[in-house]
Amino acid sequence: MARVEKQARPKRGLTLNTARLKWQLGEIWKWRVSYIMLAPFFLLFLMFIIVPTVSSGYLSFTYYNILQPPVWTGWSNYMTLLVDDEIFIKSLMNTLYFALVTGPLGYILAFLFAWLIHQIPKRIRSFYTLVFYVPSLTSGVAMAVVWLVIFANDSYGYLNSLLIRIGVISEPIQWLQNVDLIMPVVITISLWMSLGTGFLAFLAGFETINTELYDAGKVDGIRSRFQELWNITIPSMKPQMLFGAVLAVVGSFKVGEVSKAVAGFPSPLYAGHTVILHLQDYAIIRYEMGYASAISIVLFLIIYGLGKLCFTLFSSKGE
């Protein structure tokens, strides 16, 4: 009897697995229209996100110059990148400096301006939304051309001309040649363009808040707009806050075009050099795709880690 039971158990398990598989296939068939509708997105996501990421991860361990097949080199690209490549370390420091300033500051400004616009009447709210959002629609190169006139190095530059007229300076400041001023100029231009999708997400988030919460807050002792913002508005907008934070992280680490247009490529003493520009240098100019892939993987890991931190800070699981 014991032998019979031991032989019967695999059959029961097999039957159970078969029934579960049939149930899963039945569920898939039941929702087949939904899967068909989602198929284009999944295909595009696979083609343009998953496949490039996996390919880049593989190529980062090789020497690949496009003309010849990849040659496996192991960790040599990463060792060179993190130990011997001083320009990469410089670009990483510039990018972190840029991100630490524009990330939190751009995030706060987007939330603050969205909150202020939400306070004005609806009939003119769309106009102010358009005014603040339009700069983000313009490409970084186009915006840099406009700002080049403002930060021109001669006395005809708008900023130099203004400072000379009011007596602050006696001779023009070399805004785009001074290595200590290049990154602040890039940060200024980027902040002007930072009110993008996150700004619209915050505006949409304000519309979703139940107004009865404010009435209940007044009963509980809330008397000022700041108290409403801190105790009701922000806790009610955690999904939008998370979305805006992730966008701010990604946007602050992908800076490159503005720096290239303003300070040149490469910039004086690599003062405006960023990780994205370093990646473009090896991928587009030198065609060292293996090394460029290693740069992209390091950048991906940094952004992924900061994204996970944002999810931890703004997650609503603990509520």
PDB file of C-alpha atoms in Angstrom:
ATOM      1  CA  MET A   1       0.000   0.000   0.000  1.00  0.00           C
ATOM      2  CA  ALA A   2       2.868   2.374   0.809  1.00  0.00           C
ATOM      3  CA  ARG A   3       4.332   1.869  -2.631  1.00  0.00           C
ATOM      4  CA  VAL A   4       0.974   2.554  -4.257  1.00  0.00           C
ATOM      5  CA  GLU A   5       0.613   5.835  -2.302  1.00  0.00           C
ATOM      6  CA  LYS A   6       4.115   6.972  -3.273  1.00  0.00           C
ATOM      7  CA  GLN A   7       3.342   6.322  -6.922  1.00  0.00           C
ATOM      8  CA  ALA A   8       0.000   8.113  -6.693  1.00  0.00           C
ATOM      9  CA  ARG A   9       1.365  11.379  -5.276  1.00  0.00           C
ATOM     10  CA  PRO A  10       3.192  12.466  -8.433  1.00  0.00           C
ATOM     11  CA  LYS A  11       0.043  11.819 -10.434  1.00  0.00           C
ATOM     12  CA  ARG A  12      -1.998  14.017  -8.110  1.00  0.00           C
ATOM     13  CA  GLY A  13       0.610  16.788  -8.321  1.00  0.00           C
ATOM     14  CA  LEU A  14       0.723  16.473 -12.076  1.00  0.00           C
ATOM     15  CA  THR A  15      -3.056  16.625 -12.268  1.00  0.00           C
ATOM     16  CA  LEU A  16      -3.106  19.694 -10.034  1.00  0.00           C
ATOM     17  CA  ASN A  17      -0.461  21.467 -12.142  1.00  0.00           C
ATOM     18  CA  THR A  18      -2.329  20.580 -15.321  1.00  0.00           C
ATOM     19  CA  ALA A  19      -5.573  21.965 -13.915  1.00  0.00           C
ATOM     20  CA  ARG A  20      -3.799  25.156 -12.833  1.00  0.00           C
ATOM     21  CA  LEU A  21      -2.243  25.550 -16.274  1.00  0.00           C
ATOM     22  CA  LYS A  22      -5.619  25.091 -17.940  1.00  0.00           C
ATOM     23  CA  TRP A  23      -7.130  27.674 -15.603  1.00  0.00           C
ATOM     24  CA  GLN A  24      -4.361  30.178 -16.426  1.00  0.00           C
ATOM     25  CA  LEU A  25      -4.763  29.597 -20.152  1.00  0.00           C
ATOM     26  CA  GLY A  26      -8.502  30.028 -19.733  1.00  0.00           C
ATOM     27  CA  GLU A  27      -7.987  33.349 -17.967  1.00  0.00           C
ATOM     28  CA  ILE A  28      -5.636  34.517 -20.711  1.00  0.00           C
ATOM     29  CA  TRP A  29      -8.165  33.542 -23.358  1.00  0.00           C
ATOM     30  CA  LYS A  30     -10.933  35.236 -21.378  1.00  0.00           C
ATOM     31  CA  TRP A  31      -9.046  38.547 -21.420  1.00  0.00           C
ATOM     32  CA  ARG A  32      -7.566  38.069 -24.891  1.00  0.00           C
ATOM     33  CA  VAL A  33      -8.911  41.386 -26.180  1.00  0.00           C
ATOM     34  CA  SER A  34      -7.161  43.267 -23.368  1.00  0.00           C
ATOM     35  CA  TYR A  35      -3.875  41.488 -24.123  1.00  0.00           C
ATOM     36  CA  ILE A  36      -4.228  42.310 -27.808  1.00  0.00           C
ATOM     37  CA  MET A  37      -4.774  45.967 -26.976  1.00  0.00           C
ATOM     38  CA  LEU A  38      -1.692  45.973 -24.708  1.00  0.00           C
ATOM     39  CA  ALA A  39       0.465  44.060 -27.201  1.00  0.00           C
ATOM     40  CA  PRO A  40       1.763  47.162 -29.101  1.00  0.00           C
ATOM     41  CA  PHE A  41       3.016  48.718 -25.877  1.00  0.00           C
ATOM     42  CA  PHE A  42       4.671  45.501 -24.726  1.00  0.00           C
ATOM     43  CA  LEU A  43       6.338  45.041 -28.113  1.00  0.00           C
ATOM     44  CA  LEU A  44       7.662  48.602 -28.143  1.00  0.00           C
ATOM     45  CA  PHE A  45       8.786  48.281 -24.517  1.00  0.00           C
ATOM     46  CA  LEU A  46      10.582  45.046 -25.385  1.00  0.00           C
ATOM     47  CA  MET A  47      12.219  46.455 -28.511  1.00  0.00           C
ATOM     48  CA  PHE A  48      13.299  49.861 -27.200  1.00  0.00           C
ATOM     49  CA  ILE A  49      13.819  49.247 -23.467  1.00  0.00           C
ATOM     50  CA  ILE A  50      14.475  45.608 -22.581  1.00  0.00           C
ATOM     51  CA  VAL A  51      16.531  44.575 -25.616  1.00  0.00           C
ATOM     52  CA  PRO A  52      18.782  47.700 -25.618  1.00  0.00           C
ATOM     53  CA  THR A  53      19.345  47.430 -21.856  1.00  0.00           C
ATOM     54  CA  VAL A  54      20.313  43.749 -22.031  1.00  0.00           C
ATOM     55  CA  SER A  55      22.468  44.353 -25.111  1.00  0.00           C
ATOM     56  CA  SER A  56      24.214  47.267 -23.418  1.00  0.00           C
ATOM     57  CA  GLY A  57      24.867  45.127 -20.361  1.00  0.00           C
ATOM     58  CA  TYR A  58      26.528  42.474 -22.525  1.00  0.00           C
ATOM     59  CA  LEU A  59      28.539  44.945 -24.621  1.00  0.00           C
ATOM     60  CA  SER A  60      29.847  46.647 -21.471  1.00  0.00           C
ATOM     61  CA  PHE A  61      32.009  43.554 -20.913  1.00  0.00           C
ATOM     62  CA  THR A  62      33.452  43.657 -24.425  1.00  0.00           C
ATOM     63  CA  TYR A  63      35.553  45.730 -26.761  1.00  0.00           C
ATOM     64  CA  TYR A  64      33.278  46.652 -29.662  1.00  0.00           C
ATOM     65  CA  ASN A  65      33.986  49.241 -32.347  1.00  0.00           C
ATOM     66  CA  ILE A  66      30.990  48.470 -34.633  1.00  0.00           C
ATOM     67  CA  LEU A  67      33.283  47.378 -37.500  1.00  0.00           C
ATOM     68  CA  GLN A  68      34.447  44.168 -35.818  1.00  0.00           C
ATOM     69  CA  PRO A  69      32.635  41.563 -33.700  1.00  0.00           C
ATOM     70  CA  PRO A  70      32.630  42.187 -29.935  1.00  0.00           C
ATOM     71  CA  VAL A  71      35.642  40.801 -28.045  1.00  0.00           C
ATOM     72  CA  TRP A  72      35.054  39.722 -24.447  1.00  0.00           C
ATOM     73  CA  THR A  73      37.213  41.740 -22.037  1.00  0.00           C
ATOM     74  CA  GLY A  74      35.509  41.078 -18.702  1.00  0.00           C
ATOM     75  CA  TRP A  75      35.577  43.861 -16.126  1.00  0.00           C
ATOM     76  CA  SER A  76      38.293  45.890 -17.864  1.00  0.00           C
ATOM     77  CA  ASN A  77      35.877  48.581 -19.084  1.00  0.00           C
ATOM     78  CA  TYR A  78      34.543  49.162 -15.580  1.00  0.00           C
ATOM     79  CA  MET A  79      38.029  49.141 -14.035  1.00  0.00           C
ATOM     80  CA  THR A  80      39.222  51.721 -16.544  1.00  0.00           C
ATOM     81  CA  LEU A  81      36.077  53.783 -16.090  1.00  0.00           C
ATOM     82  CA  LEU A  82      36.151  53.959 -12.301  1.00  0.00           C
ATOM     83  CA  VAL A  83      39.925  53.973 -11.716  1.00  0.00           C
ATOM     84  CA  ASP A  84      41.812  55.415 -14.690  1.00  0.00           C
ATOM     85  CA  ASP A  85      39.327  57.673 -16.488  1.00  0.00           C
ATOM     86  CA  GLU A  86      39.772  61.061 -14.815  1.00  0.00           C
ATOM     87  CA  ILE A  87      37.456  62.765 -17.294  1.00  0.00           C
ATOM     88  CA  PHE A  88      34.645  60.377 -16.355  1.00  0.00           C
ATOM     89  CA  ILE A  89      35.178  61.140 -12.657  1.00  0.00           C
ATOM     90  CA  LYS A  90      35.067  64.841 -13.527  1.00  0.00           C
ATOM     91  CA  SER A  91      31.864  64.386 -15.542  1.00  0.00           C
ATOM     92  CA  LEU A  92      30.328  62.331 -12.729  1.00  0.00           C
ATOM     93  CA  MET A  93      31.106  65.052 -10.185  1.00  0.00           C
ATOM     94  CA  ASN A  94      29.627  67.687 -12.512  1.00  0.00           C
ATOM     95  CA  THR A  95      26.492  65.586 -13.014  1.00  0.00           C
ATOM     96  CA  LEU A  96      26.069  64.967  -9.278  1.00  0.00           C
ATOM     97  CA  TYR A  97      26.543  68.682  -8.595  1.00  0.00           C
ATOM     98  CA  PHE A  98      23.962  69.509 -11.239  1.00  0.00           C
ATOM     99  CA  ALA A  99      21.541  66.862  -9.955  1.00  0.00           C
ATOM    100  CA  LEU A 100      21.866  67.893  -6.302  1.00  0.00           C
ATOM    101  CA  VAL A 101      20.940  71.466  -7.233  1.00  0.00           C
ATOM    102  CA  THR A 102      18.411  71.136 -10.056  1.00  0.00           C
ATOM    103  CA  GLY A 103      16.755  67.930  -8.858  1.00  0.00           C
ATOM    104  CA  PRO A 104      15.403  69.107  -5.477  1.00  0.00           C
ATOM    105  CA  LEU A 105      15.156  72.779  -6.498  1.00  0.00           C
ATOM    106  CA  GLY A 106      13.352  72.046  -9.783  1.00  0.00           C
ATOM    107  CA  TYR A 107      11.049  69.626  -7.959  1.00  0.00           C
ATOM    108  CA  ILE A 108      10.183  72.207  -5.291  1.00  0.00           C
ATOM    109  CA  LEU A 109       9.662  74.961  -7.863  1.00  0.00           C
ATOM    110  CA  ALA A 110       7.361  72.757  -9.964  1.00  0.00           C
ATOM    111  CA  PHE A 111       5.273  71.912  -6.901  1.00  0.00           C
ATOM    112  CA  LEU A 112       5.256  75.488  -5.621  1.00  0.00           C
ATOM    113  CA  PHE A 113       4.227  77.065  -8.930  1.00  0.00           C
ATOM    114  CA  ALA A 114       1.567  74.393  -9.448  1.00  0.00           C
ATOM    115  CA  TRP A 115       0.194  75.126  -5.974  1.00  0.00           C
ATOM    116  CA  LEU A 116       0.172  78.884  -6.604  1.00  0.00           C
ATOM    117  CA  ILE A 117      -1.544  78.493  -9.989  1.00  0.00           C
ATOM    118  CA  HIS A 118      -4.145  76.243  -8.377  1.00  0.00           C
ATOM    119  CA  GLN A 119      -5.111  79.110  -6.055  1.00  0.00           C
ATOM    120  CA  ILE A 120      -6.123  81.471  -8.880  1.00  0.00           C
ATOM    121  CA  PRO A 121      -9.560  81.404 -10.587  1.00  0.00           C
ATOM    122  CA  LYS A 122     -10.133  78.682 -13.157  1.00  0.00           C
ATOM    123  CA  ARG A 123     -10.932  81.073 -15.987  1.00  0.00           C
ATOM    124  CA  ILE A 124      -7.313  82.341 -16.130  1.00  0.00           C
ATOM    125  CA  ARG A 125      -5.586  79.245 -14.730  1.00  0.00           C
ATOM    126  CA  SER A 126      -5.004  77.755 -18.188  1.00  0.00           C
ATOM    127  CA  PHE A 127      -3.146  80.883 -19.344  1.00  0.00           C
ATOM    128  CA  TYR A 128      -0.661  80.753 -16.465  1.00  0.00           C
ATOM    129  CA  THR A 129      -0.242  77.006 -16.900  1.00  0.00           C
ATOM    130  CA  LEU A 130       0.667  77.547 -20.551  1.00  0.00           C
ATOM    131  CA  VAL A 131       3.118  80.351 -19.706  1.00  0.00           C
ATOM    132  CA  PHE A 132       5.022  78.197 -17.210  1.00  0.00           C
ATOM    133  CA  TYR A 133       4.873  74.997 -19.261  1.00  0.00           C
ATOM    134  CA  VAL A 134       5.929  76.322 -22.688  1.00  0.00           C
ATOM    135  CA  PRO A 135       9.700  76.613 -21.902  1.00  0.00           C
ATOM    136  CA  SER A 136       9.872  72.869 -21.233  1.00  0.00           C
ATOM    137  CA  LEU A 137       8.497  72.155 -24.718  1.00  0.00           C
ATOM    138  CA  THR A 138      11.404  73.973 -26.349  1.00  0.00           C
ATOM    139  CA  SER A 139      14.535  71.946 -27.072  1.00  0.00           C
ATOM    140  CA  GLY A 140      17.598  72.569 -24.966  1.00  0.00           C
ATOM    141  CA  VAL A 141      19.588  73.779 -27.970  1.00  0.00           C
ATOM    142  CA  ALA A 142      16.941  76.348 -28.935  1.00  0.00           C
ATOM    143  CA  MET A 143      16.692  77.644 -25.371  1.00  0.00           C
ATOM    144  CA  ALA A 144      20.482  77.793 -25.122  1.00  0.00           C
ATOM    145  CA  VAL A 145      20.612  80.057 -28.185  1.00  0.00           C
ATOM    146  CA  VAL A 146      18.308  82.520 -26.428  1.00  0.00           C
ATOM    147  CA  TRP A 147      20.293  82.374 -23.204  1.00  0.00           C
ATOM    148  CA  LEU A 148      23.583  82.801 -25.066  1.00  0.00           C
ATOM    149  CA  VAL A 149      22.522  86.383 -25.767  1.00  0.00           C
ATOM    150  CA  ILE A 150      21.903  86.938 -22.063  1.00  0.00           C
ATOM    151  CA  PHE A 151      25.165  85.356 -20.908  1.00  0.00           C
ATOM    152  CA  ALA A 152      27.345  86.663 -23.753  1.00  0.00           C
ATOM    153  CA  ASN A 153      30.934  87.254 -22.667  1.00  0.00           C
ATOM    154  CA  ASP A 154      31.181  90.809 -24.047  1.00  0.00           C
ATOM    155  CA  SER A 155      29.575  94.041 -22.919  1.00  0.00           C
ATOM    156  CA  TYR A 156      26.739  93.564 -25.419  1.00  0.00           C
ATOM    157  CA  GLY A 157      25.417  90.597 -23.474  1.00  0.00           C
ATOM    158  CA  TYR A 158      22.194  91.512 -21.698  1.00  0.00           C
ATOM    159  CA  LEU A 159      23.395  90.496 -18.236  1.00  0.00           C
ATOM    160  CA  ASN A 160      26.835  92.090 -18.544  1.00  0.00           C
ATOM    161  CA  SER A 161      25.295  95.258 -19.983  1.00  0.00           C
ATOM    162  CA  LEU A 162      22.824  95.483 -17.106  1.00  0.00           C
ATOM    163  CA  LEU A 163      25.478  94.902 -14.434  1.00  0.00           C
ATOM    164  CA  ILE A 164      27.776  97.515 -15.997  1.00  0.00           C
ATOM    165  CA  ARG A 165      24.972 100.101 -16.184  1.00  0.00           C
ATOM    166  CA  ILE A 166      24.040  99.743 -12.529  1.00  0.00           C
ATOM    167  CA  GLY A 167      27.694  99.807 -11.513  1.00  0.00           C
ATOM    168  CA  VAL A 168      28.025  96.274 -10.160  1.00  0.00           C
ATOM    169  CA  ILE A 169      30.950  95.413 -12.475  1.00  0.00           C
ATOM    170  CA  SER A 170      33.387  97.520 -14.495  1.00  0.00           C
ATOM    171  CA  GLU A 171      34.241  94.996 -17.218  1.00  0.00           C
ATOM    172  CA  PRO A 172      32.345  92.057 -18.774  1.00  0.00           C
ATOM    173  CA  ILE A 173      32.287  88.733 -16.961  1.00  0.00           C
ATOM    174  CA  GLN A 174      33.312  85.702 -19.016  1.00  0.00           C
ATOM    175  CA  TRP A 175      30.231  83.675 -18.140  1.00  0.00           C
ATOM    176  CA  LEU A 176      30.853  80.910 -20.683  1.00  0.00           C
ATOM    177  CA  GLN A 177      34.654  80.742 -20.377  1.00  0.00           C
ATOM    178  CA  ASN A 178      35.136  80.896 -16.622  1.00  0.00           C
ATOM    179  CA  VAL A 179      35.270  77.292 -15.355  1.00  0.00           C
ATOM    180  CA  ASP A 180      33.632  78.343 -12.078  1.00  0.00           C
ATOM    181  CA  LEU A 181      30.620  79.901 -13.823  1.00  0.00           C
ATOM    182  CA  ILE A 182      29.826  77.427 -16.605  1.00  0.00           C
ATOM    183  CA  MET A 183      27.897  74.969 -14.448  1.00  0.00           C
ATOM    184  CA  PRO A 184      25.853  77.684 -12.646  1.00  0.00           C
ATOM    185  CA  VAL A 185      24.836  79.022 -16.075  1.00  0.00           C
ATOM    186  CA  VAL A 186      23.791  75.528 -17.198  1.00  0.00           C
ATOM    187  CA  ILE A 187      21.852  75.082 -13.951  1.00  0.00           C
ATOM    188  CA  THR A 188      20.053  78.405 -14.451  1.00  0.00           C
ATOM    189  CA  ILE A 189      18.951  77.487 -17.973  1.00  0.00           C
ATOM    190  CA  SER A 190      17.869  74.000 -16.902  1.00  0.00           C
ATOM    191  CA  LEU A 191      15.806  75.342 -14.015  1.00  0.00           C
ATOM    192  CA  TRP A 192      14.013  77.662 -16.424  1.00  0.00           C
ATOM    193  CA  MET A 193      13.058  74.582 -18.464  1.00  0.00           C
ATOM    194  CA  SER A 194      12.264  72.333 -15.488  1.00  0.00           C
ATOM    195  CA  LEU A 195       8.495  72.987 -15.262  1.00  0.00           C
ATOM    196  CA  GLY A 196       7.511  70.095 -17.489  1.00  0.00           C
ATOM    197  CA  THR A 197       5.490  66.920 -17.032  1.00  0.00           C
ATOM    198  CA  GLY A 198       5.974  66.883 -13.266  1.00  0.00           C
ATOM    199  CA  PHE A 199       4.488  70.378 -13.087  1.00  0.00           C
ATOM    200  CA  LEU A 200       1.380  69.192 -14.958  1.00  0.00           C
ATOM    201  CA  ALA A 201       1.168  66.108 -12.723  1.00  0.00           C
ATOM    202  CA  PHE A 202       1.113  68.326  -9.645  1.00  0.00           C
ATOM    203  CA  LEU A 203      -1.626  70.483 -11.165  1.00  0.00           C
ATOM    204  CA  ALA A 204      -3.676  67.379 -11.901  1.00  0.00           C
ATOM    205  CA  GLY A 205      -3.040  66.106  -8.377  1.00  0.00           C
ATOM    206  CA  PHE A 206      -4.465  69.254  -6.817  1.00  0.00           C
ATOM    207  CA  GLU A 207      -7.681  68.711  -8.770  1.00  0.00           C
ATOM    208  CA  THR A 208      -8.114  65.194  -7.350  1.00  0.00           C
ATOM    209  CA  ILE A 209      -8.007  66.213  -3.681  1.00  0.00           C
ATOM    210  CA  ASN A 210     -11.345  65.953  -1.904  1.00  0.00           C
ATOM    211  CA  THR A 211     -12.263  69.500  -0.822  1.00  0.00           C
ATOM    212  CA  GLU A 212     -14.128  68.104   2.174  1.00  0.00           C
ATOM    213  CA  LEU A 213     -10.743  67.344   3.722  1.00  0.00           C
ATOM    214  CA  TYR A 214     -10.024  71.078   3.955  1.00  0.00           C
ATOM    215  CA  ASP A 215     -13.348  71.687   5.705  1.00  0.00           C
ATOM    216  CA  ALA A 216     -12.574  68.886   8.134  1.00  0.00           C
ATOM    217  CA  GLY A 217      -9.121  70.353   8.688  1.00  0.00           C
ATOM    218  CA  LYS A 218     -10.575  73.726   9.644  1.00  0.00           C
ATOM    219  CA  VAL A 219     -12.734  71.979  12.215  1.00  0.00           C
ATOM    220  CA  ASP A 220      -9.610  70.238  13.585  1.00  0.00           C
ATOM    221  CA  GLY A 221      -7.761  73.526  14.024  1.00  0.00           C
ATOM    222  CA  ILE A 222      -5.996  74.213  10.702  1.00  0.00           C
ATOM    223  CA  ARG A 223      -5.951  77.978  10.177  1.00  0.00           C
ATOM    224  CA  SER A 224      -3.381  78.784   7.461  1.00  0.00           C
ATOM    225  CA  ARG A 225      -2.755  77.753   3.869  1.00  0.00           C
ATOM    226  CA  PHE A 226       0.672  76.418   4.857  1.00  0.00           C
ATOM    227  CA  GLN A 227      -0.910  74.097   7.426  1.00  0.00           C
ATOM    228  CA  GLU A 228      -3.361  72.889   4.777  1.00  0.00           C
ATOM    229  CA  LEU A 229      -0.480  72.282   2.381  1.00  0.00           C
ATOM    230  CA  TRP A 230       1.607  70.348   4.892  1.00  0.00           C
ATOM    231  CA  ASN A 231      -1.123  68.338   6.647  1.00  0.00           C
ATOM    232  CA  ILE A 232      -3.661  67.711   3.864  1.00  0.00           C
ATOM    233  CA  THR A 233      -2.386  68.515   0.370  1.00  0.00           C
ATOM    234  CA  ILE A 234       0.991  66.774   0.407  1.00  0.00           C
ATOM    235  CA  PRO A 235      -0.247  63.541   2.088  1.00  0.00           C
ATOM    236  CA  SER A 236      -3.113  63.391  -0.430  1.00  0.00           C
ATOM    237  CA  MET A 237      -0.789  63.716  -3.435  1.00  0.00           C
ATOM    238  CA  LYS A 238       1.739  60.957  -2.791  1.00  0.00           C
ATOM    239  CA  PRO A 239       1.279  59.295  -6.227  1.00  0.00           C
ATOM    240  CA  GLN A 240       1.861  62.604  -8.016  1.00  0.00           C
ATOM    241  CA  MET A 241       4.741  63.443  -5.668  1.00  0.00           C
ATOM    242  CA  LEU A 242       6.383  60.122  -6.488  1.00  0.00           C
ATOM    243  CA  PHE A 243       5.873  60.610 -10.221  1.00  0.00           C
ATOM    244  CA  GLY A 244       7.367  64.098 -10.078  1.00  0.00           C
ATOM    245  CA  ALA A 245      10.324  62.887  -8.006  1.00  0.00           C
ATOM    246  CA  VAL A 246      11.194  60.134 -10.482  1.00  0.00           C
ATOM    247  CA  LEU A 247      10.955  62.591 -13.385  1.00  0.00           C
ATOM    248  CA  ALA A 248      13.190  65.049 -11.508  1.00  0.00           C
ATOM    249  CA  VAL A 249      15.827  62.366 -10.908  1.00  0.00           C
ATOM    250  CA  VAL A 250      15.852  61.195 -14.519  1.00  0.00           C
ATOM    251  CA  GLY A 251      15.827  64.735 -15.887  1.00  0.00           C
ATOM    252  CA  SER A 252      18.682  65.908 -13.682  1.00  0.00           C
ATOM    253  CA  PHE A 253      20.962  63.037 -14.754  1.00  0.00           C
ATOM    254  CA  LYS A 254      20.338  63.281 -18.492  1.00  0.00           C
ATOM    255  CA  VAL A 255      21.631  66.845 -18.846  1.00  0.00           C
ATOM    256  CA  GLY A 256      23.982  67.302 -21.762  1.00  0.00           C
ATOM    257  CA  GLU A 257      22.536  69.201 -24.699  1.00  0.00           C
ATOM    258  CA  VAL A 258      22.252  72.477 -22.803  1.00  0.00           C
ATOM    259  CA  SER A 259      25.865  72.254 -21.620  1.00  0.00           C
ATOM    260  CA  LYS A 260      27.073  71.386 -25.116  1.00  0.00           C
ATOM    261  CA  ALA A 261      25.193  74.314 -26.683  1.00  0.00           C
ATOM    262  CA  VAL A 262      26.298  76.822 -24.043  1.00  0.00           C
ATOM    263  CA  ALA A 263      29.872  75.837 -23.202  1.00  0.00           C
ATOM    264  CA  GLY A 264      30.883  73.800 -26.257  1.00  0.00           C
ATOM    265  CA  PHE A 265      31.981  70.192 -26.568  1.00  0.00           C
ATOM    266  CA  PRO A 266      34.256  69.708 -24.791  1.00  0.00           C
ATOM    267  CA  SER A 267      33.828  72.676 -22.477  1.00  0.00           C
ATOM    268  CA  PRO A 268      36.847  74.584 -21.096  1.00  0.00           C
ATOM    269  CA  LEU A 269      38.743  72.231 -18.762  1.00  0.00           C
ATOM    270  CA  TYR A 270      35.670  69.959 -18.910  1.00  0.00           C
ATOM    271  CA  ALA A 271      33.884  72.328 -16.516  1.00  0.00           C
ATOM    272  CA  GLY A 272      30.505  71.569 -18.125  1.00  0.00           C
ATOM    273  CA  HIS A 273      31.216  67.956 -19.052  1.00  0.00           C
ATOM    274  CA  THR A 274      28.509  65.527 -17.892  1.00  0.00           C
ATOM    275  CA  VAL A 275      28.087  61.761 -17.968  1.00  0.00           C
ATOM    276  CA  ILE A 276      25.769  61.986 -20.977  1.00  0.00           C
ATOM    277  CA  LEU A 277      28.366  63.988 -22.901  1.00  0.00           C
ATOM    278  CA  HIS A 278      31.065  61.501 -21.920  1.00  0.00           C
ATOM    279  CA  LEU A 279      28.817  58.740 -23.215  1.00  0.00           C
ATOM    280  CA  GLN A 280      28.275  60.586 -26.494  1.00  0.00           C
ATOM    281  CA  ASP A 281      32.015  61.134 -26.824  1.00  0.00           C
ATOM    282  CA  TYR A 282      32.797  57.415 -26.783  1.00  0.00           C
ATOM    283  CA  ALA A 283      29.665  56.237 -28.598  1.00  0.00           C
ATOM    284  CA  ILE A 284      29.229  58.796 -31.393  1.00  0.00           C
ATOM    285  CA  ILE A 285      32.730  60.214 -31.907  1.00  0.00           C
ATOM    286  CA  ARG A 286      35.115  57.375 -30.977  1.00  0.00           C
ATOM    287  CA  TYR A 287      32.787  54.437 -31.734  1.00  0.00           C
ATOM    288  CA  GLU A 288      33.994  52.545 -28.657  1.00  0.00           C
ATOM    289  CA  MET A 289      30.618  50.980 -27.972  1.00  0.00           C
ATOM    290  CA  GLY A 290      31.817  48.605 -25.280  1.00  0.00           C
ATOM    291  CA  TYR A 291      33.206  51.409 -23.157  1.00  0.00           C
ATOM    292  CA  ALA A 292      30.166  53.594 -23.894  1.00  0.00           C
ATOM    293  CA  SER A 293      27.916  50.735 -22.769  1.00  0.00           C
ATOM    294  CA  ALA A 294      29.805  50.547 -19.462  1.00  0.00           C
ATOM    295  CA  ILE A 295      29.181  54.283 -18.964  1.00  0.00           C
ATOM    296  CA  SER A 296      25.479  53.812 -19.705  1.00  0.00           C
ATOM    297  CA  ILE A 297      25.202  50.902 -17.242  1.00  0.00           C
ATOM    298  CA  VAL A 298      26.820  52.929 -14.453  1.00  0.00           C
ATOM    299  CA  LEU A 299      24.430  55.809 -15.173  1.00  0.00           C
ATOM    300  CA  PHE A 300      21.493  53.373 -15.264  1.00  0.00           C
ATOM    301  CA  LEU A 301      22.433  51.932 -11.856  1.00  0.00           C
ATOM    302  CA  ILE A 302      22.698  55.422 -10.329  1.00  0.00           C
ATOM    303  CA  ILE A 303      19.290  56.474 -11.667  1.00  0.00           C
ATOM    304  CA  TYR A 304      17.751  53.133 -10.658  1.00  0.00           C
ATOM    305  CA  GLY A 305      19.081  53.443  -7.112  1.00  0.00           C
ATOM    306  CA  LEU A 306      17.776  56.995  -6.733  1.00  0.00           C
ATOM    307  CA  GLY A 307      14.454  55.903  -8.219  1.00  0.00           C
ATOM    308  CA  LYS A 308      14.150  53.173  -5.585  1.00  0.00           C
ATOM    309  CA  LEU A 309      14.931  55.789  -2.947  1.00  0.00           C
ATOM    310  CA  CYS A 310      12.086  57.940  -4.268  1.00  0.00           C
ATOM    311  CA  PHE A 311       9.717  54.964  -4.085  1.00  0.00           C
ATOM    312  CA  THR A 312      10.771  54.405  -0.480  1.00  0.00           C
ATOM    313  CA  LEU A 313      10.255  58.042   0.488  1.00  0.00           C
ATOM    314  CA  PHE A 314       6.885  58.505  -1.206  1.00  0.00           C
ATOM    315  CA  SER A 315       5.442  55.022  -0.866  1.00  0.00           C
ATOM    316  CA  SER A 316       1.972  54.967   0.643  1.00  0.00           C
ATOM    317  CA  LYS A 317       2.294  51.416   2.028  1.00  0.00           C
ATOM    318  CA  GLY A 318       3.073  52.696   5.461  1.00  0.00           C
ATOM    319  CA  GLU A 319      -0.129  54.690   5.694  1.00  0.00           C
TER     320      GLU A 319
END
